[in-house]
CSV table of C-alpha atoms in Angstrom, one decimal:
chain,number,residue,atom,x,y,z
A,6,LYS,CA,0.1,0.0,0.1
A,7,GLN,CA,1.5,3.5,-1.0
A,8,GLU,CA,2.1,5.5,1.8
A,9,VAL,CA,3.0,9.5,1.5
A,10,THR,CA,4.9,11.3,4.2
A,11,GLN,CA,5.6,15.1,4.4
A,12,ILE,CA,8.2,16.7,6.6
A,13,PRO,CA,8.0,18.9,8.3
A,14,ALA,CA,4.4,19.0,9.6
A,15,ALA,CA,4.8,23.0,10.0
A,16,LEU,CA,7.3,25.6,8.9
A,17,SER,CA,7.4,29.1,9.9
A,18,VAL,CA,10.2,31.2,8.0
A,19,PRO,CA,10.8,35.2,7.7
A,20,GLU,CA,9.7,36.7,4.5
A,21,GLY,CA,12.7,36.6,1.6
A,22,GLU,CA,13.9,33.4,2.7
A,23,ASN,CA,14.5,30.4,0.4
A,24,LEU,CA,12.8,27.2,1.5
A,25,VAL,CA,12.4,23.3,0.6
A,26,LEU,CA,9.3,21.2,1.4
A,27,ASN,CA,9.8,17.3,1.4
A,28,CYS,CA,7.4,14.5,0.4
A,29,SER,CA,8.3,10.9,0.4
A,30,PHE,CA,6.5,7.7,-1.0
A,31,THR,CA,7.1,4.2,-0.3
A,32,ASP,CA,6.3,2.9,-3.5
A,33,SER,CA,8.5,4.1,-6.4
A,34,ALA,CA,6.0,2.8,-9.0
A,35,ILE,CA,4.3,6.0,-10.0
A,36,TYR,CA,2.6,7.5,-12.9
A,37,ASN,CA,3.1,10.9,-11.6
A,38,LEU,CA,3.3,13.4,-8.2
A,39,GLN,CA,1.2,16.6,-7.8
A,40,TRP,CA,2.0,19.3,-5.5
A,41,PHE,CA,-0.9,21.3,-4.3
A,42,ARG,CA,-1.9,24.6,-2.3
A,43,GLN,CA,-4.5,24.7,0.2
A,44,ASP,CA,-5.7,28.0,1.8
A,45,PRO,CA,-7.8,28.0,5.1
A,46,GLY,CA,-11.3,27.0,4.2
A,47,LYS,CA,-10.6,26.6,0.7
A,48,GLY,CA,-10.1,23.7,-1.6
A,49,LEU,CA,-6.7,22.5,-3.1
A,50,THR,CA,-5.4,24.3,-6.0
A,51,SER,CA,-2.6,22.6,-8.2
A,52,LEU,CA,0.5,24.1,-8.2
A,53,LEU,CA,2.9,21.4,-10.2
A,54,LEU,CA,2.5,18.2,-11.6
A,55,ILE,CA,5.8,16.0,-12.1
A,56,GLN,CA,5.3,12.8,-14.6
A,57,SER,CA,7.4,9.9,-13.4
A,58,SER,CA,9.5,10.2,-16.6
A,59,GLN,CA,10.5,13.9,-15.4
A,60,ARG,CA,13.1,15.1,-12.8
A,61,GLU,CA,11.6,18.4,-12.3
A,62,GLN,CA,8.9,21.3,-12.9
A,63,THR,CA,9.1,24.8,-12.7
A,64,SER,CA,6.5,27.6,-12.1
A,65,GLY,CA,7.8,30.9,-11.4
A,66,ARG,CA,9.2,30.9,-7.9
A,67,LEU,CA,8.0,27.5,-7.6
A,68,ASN,CA,10.3,24.3,-8.4
A,69,ALA,CA,9.3,20.7,-7.7
A,70,SER,CA,11.6,17.8,-8.3
A,71,LEU,CA,11.3,14.3,-8.3
A,72,ASP,CA,13.8,11.3,-7.6
A,73,LYS,CA,11.3,8.3,-8.3
A,74,SER,CA,13.9,5.5,-7.2
A,75,SER,CA,14.7,7.2,-3.9
A,76,GLY,CA,11.0,7.9,-3.6
A,77,ARG,CA,11.2,11.7,-2.6
A,78,SER,CA,10.0,14.9,-4.3
A,79,THR,CA,11.0,18.2,-3.0
A,80,LEU,CA,9.1,21.5,-3.5
A,81,TYR,CA,11.5,24.5,-3.7
A,82,ILE,CA,10.2,28.1,-3.0
A,83,ALA,CA,12.2,31.0,-3.7
A,84,ALA,CA,12.1,34.2,-2.0
A,85,SER,CA,9.1,33.5,0.1
A,86,GLN,CA,6.4,35.9,0.5
A,87,PRO,CA,3.6,36.5,3.3
A,88,GLY,CA,1.0,35.3,0.4
A,89,ASP,CA,3.0,31.9,0.2
A,90,SER,CA,1.6,31.1,3.7
A,91,ALA,CA,-0.8,28.1,3.1
A,92,THR,CA,-0.7,24.4,3.8
A,93,TYR,CA,1.0,22.6,0.8
A,94,LEU,CA,0.1,18.8,0.0
A,95,CYS,CA,1.8,16.2,-2.3
A,96,ALA,CA,-0.1,13.5,-3.9
A,97,VAL,CA,1.3,10.3,-6.1
A,98,ARG,CA,-0.8,8.5,-8.5
A,99,PRO,CA,0.4,4.9,-8.3
A,100,ALA,CA,0.9,2.9,-11.3
A,101,GLU,CA,-1.2,0.1,-10.3
A,102,THR,CA,-4.5,1.9,-9.5
A,103,SER,CA,-7.4,2.1,-11.6
A,104,GLY,CA,-9.4,5.5,-11.7
A,105,SER,CA,-6.2,7.6,-11.4
A,106,ARG,CA,-6.6,7.6,-7.7
A,107,LEU,CA,-4.3,9.6,-5.7
A,108,THR,CA,-2.8,9.1,-2.4
A,109,PHE,CA,-2.1,12.3,-0.2
A,110,GLY,CA,0.3,13.3,2.4
A,111,GLU,CA,-0.7,15.1,5.6
A,112,GLY,CA,0.6,18.3,4.3
A,113,THR,CA,3.0,21.1,5.5
A,114,GLN,CA,1.6,24.1,6.9
A,115,LEU,CA,4.0,27.2,5.8
A,116,THR,CA,3.7,30.3,7.4
A,117,VAL,CA,5.9,33.1,6.0
A,118,ASN,CA,6.3,36.4,8.3
A,119,PRO,CA,6.5,39.7,7.0
B,21,ASN,CA,-15.5,29.1,-15.7
B,22,ALA,CA,-17.0,27.8,-12.6
B,23,GLY,CA,-14.9,24.8,-12.5
B,24,VAL,CA,-15.8,22.4,-9.8
B,25,THR,CA,-18.7,23.4,-7.4
B,26,GLN,CA,-19.9,22.1,-4.0
B,27,THR,CA,-23.0,22.8,-2.3
B,28,PRO,CA,-23.9,23.7,0.4
B,29,LYS,CA,-20.6,25.1,1.9
B,30,PHE,CA,-21.5,24.1,5.6
B,31,ARG,CA,-24.1,21.9,7.1
B,32,ILE,CA,-25.0,20.6,10.6
B,33,LEU,CA,-26.6,17.4,10.9
B,34,LYS,CA,-28.1,15.4,13.9
B,35,ILE,CA,-27.0,11.9,14.3
B,36,GLY,CA,-29.2,9.9,12.2
B,37,GLN,CA,-30.2,12.4,9.7
B,38,SER,CA,-29.4,12.3,6.1
B,39,MET,CA,-28.2,14.3,3.4
B,40,THR,CA,-26.7,14.8,-0.3
B,41,LEU,CA,-23.8,17.1,-0.9
B,42,GLN,CA,-23.9,18.1,-4.6
B,43,CYS,CA,-20.9,18.4,-6.7
B,44,THR,CA,-20.9,19.5,-10.3
B,45,GLN,CA,-18.3,20.3,-12.8
B,46,ASP,CA,-18.2,22.5,-16.2
B,47,MET,CA,-15.0,21.1,-17.7
B,48,ASN,CA,-16.5,17.8,-19.4
B,49,HIS,CA,-14.2,15.9,-16.9
B,50,ASN,CA,-14.8,12.0,-16.8
B,51,TYR,CA,-13.0,11.4,-13.7
B,52,MET,CA,-14.7,12.5,-10.6
B,53,TYR,CA,-13.8,11.8,-6.9
B,54,TRP,CA,-15.1,12.2,-3.4
B,55,TYR,CA,-12.5,12.9,-0.6
B,56,ARG,CA,-12.7,13.7,3.0
B,57,GLN,CA,-10.4,15.7,5.0
B,58,ASP,CA,-10.0,15.5,8.7
B,59,PRO,CA,-7.8,18.1,10.7
B,60,GLY,CA,-4.2,17.4,10.6
B,61,MET,CA,-4.7,14.5,8.2
B,62,GLY,CA,-4.3,14.4,4.4
B,63,LEU,CA,-7.2,13.6,1.9
B,64,LYS,CA,-9.1,9.9,2.0
B,65,LEU,CA,-10.6,8.9,-0.9
B,66,ILE,CA,-14.5,7.7,-0.2
B,67,TYR,CA,-15.9,7.2,-4.0
B,68,TYR,CA,-14.7,8.1,-7.3
B,69,SER,CA,-16.3,7.7,-11.0
B,70,VAL,CA,-14.7,7.3,-14.3
B,71,GLY,CA,-17.7,8.3,-15.9
B,72,ALA,CA,-21.4,8.5,-16.0
B,73,GLY,CA,-22.9,5.4,-14.9
B,74,ILE,CA,-19.8,4.2,-13.3
B,75,THR,CA,-19.0,4.2,-9.8
B,76,ASP,CA,-16.2,2.5,-7.3
B,77,LYS,CA,-15.3,2.6,-3.8
B,78,GLY,CA,-12.2,4.1,-2.5
B,79,GLU,CA,-10.4,3.8,0.9
B,80,VAL,CA,-13.4,4.9,3.1
B,81,PRO,CA,-16.6,4.2,1.7
B,82,ASN,CA,-18.7,2.9,4.6
B,83,GLY,CA,-21.6,5.1,5.4
B,84,TYR,CA,-21.7,7.0,2.3
B,85,ASN,CA,-23.4,6.5,-1.4
B,86,VAL,CA,-22.8,8.0,-4.9
B,87,SER,CA,-24.4,8.2,-8.2
B,88,ARG,CA,-23.2,9.5,-11.5
B,89,SER,CA,-26.1,9.8,-13.9
B,90,THR,CA,-24.5,12.6,-15.9
B,91,THR,CA,-20.9,13.8,-16.6
B,92,GLU,CA,-21.3,16.8,-14.8
B,93,ASP,CA,-22.8,15.9,-11.4
B,94,PHE,CA,-21.8,13.6,-8.8
B,95,PRO,CA,-23.6,13.7,-5.7
B,96,LEU,CA,-22.4,12.2,-2.3
B,97,ARG,CA,-25.5,10.8,0.1
B,98,LEU,CA,-25.1,10.3,3.6
B,99,GLU,CA,-27.7,8.1,4.8
B,100,LEU,CA,-27.5,7.7,8.8
B,101,ALA,CA,-25.2,10.7,9.9
B,102,ALA,CA,-22.5,9.7,12.3
B,103,PRO,CA,-20.3,12.0,14.6
B,104,SER,CA,-17.4,10.3,12.6
B,105,GLN,CA,-18.8,11.7,9.3
B,106,THR,CA,-17.8,15.0,10.8
B,107,SER,CA,-15.2,16.5,8.2
B,108,VAL,CA,-14.4,18.4,5.4
B,109,TYR,CA,-15.7,17.2,2.0
B,110,PHE,CA,-14.1,17.8,-1.2
B,111,CYS,CA,-15.1,17.1,-4.7
B,112,ALA,CA,-12.3,16.9,-7.4
B,113,SER,CA,-12.3,16.1,-11.0
B,114,ARG,CA,-9.7,15.5,-14.2
B,115,LEU,CA,-9.7,14.7,-17.8
B,116,ALA,CA,-9.7,11.0,-18.4
B,117,TRP,CA,-7.7,10.7,-21.8
B,118,GLU,CA,-5.0,12.9,-20.5
B,119,LEU,CA,-2.9,10.7,-18.1
B,120,GLY,CA,-1.0,13.8,-16.9
B,121,SER,CA,-3.8,16.0,-16.2
B,122,PRO,CA,-4.0,17.8,-13.0
B,123,LEU,CA,-7.1,17.3,-10.3
B,124,HIS,CA,-9.2,20.1,-9.7
B,125,PHE,CA,-10.9,20.6,-6.5
B,126,GLY,CA,-14.0,22.3,-5.5
B,127,ASN,CA,-13.9,24.5,-2.4
B,128,GLY,CA,-15.5,22.0,0.1
B,129,THR,CA,-18.2,21.2,2.1
B,130,ARG,CA,-17.5,21.7,6.2
B,131,LEU,CA,-19.8,18.9,7.9
B,132,THR,CA,-20.9,18.8,11.5
B,133,VAL,CA,-22.5,15.7,12.9
B,134,THR,CA,-23.8,16.3,16.6
């Protein structure tokens, strides 16, 4: 059974700092990995999706990397801003599931202090 | 574009009552999902559907039912509400033909059973 773990559970940084969020998964047989952002009281917004054949994806100040063999992904946020404060979740789509079912981590709650 | 729309946003139920959580999407997505999110936890899959007329159980289906009579709508039914069903419920959808397509979420329904 695929398990997804995110460390740390919470992170507080000063504005302007570069930071890394971690995601690990137990089964390396995946189709893709997706990073989401969740604001309080809101749904999840997709940030980046990395296919299993890719090593990284970039969008603006965000860069996500994938090391499938070691079961790890990182989300790098450059020059953090207070508006980046949210919970970040990663989710993997295992290769063997039907219906494209995702397995989610528990999230990292990020606070960027002005 | 409305995307994925969930109603209601909030609901309080008494034990034993029933209700239907509504979900509709206007993106012509084949795949639709219901997740629940408990405090400090990741998302758990309740039910999913790969197209109209087809539904299947996820990780935590007990106490819930779904139907998918149209591509757009995927309602979730709670027949006999229990306190353990207090949670935030998210509906999501994605395209079927594009393996790497991201998941789109609604803003959630916050349900309290007392």
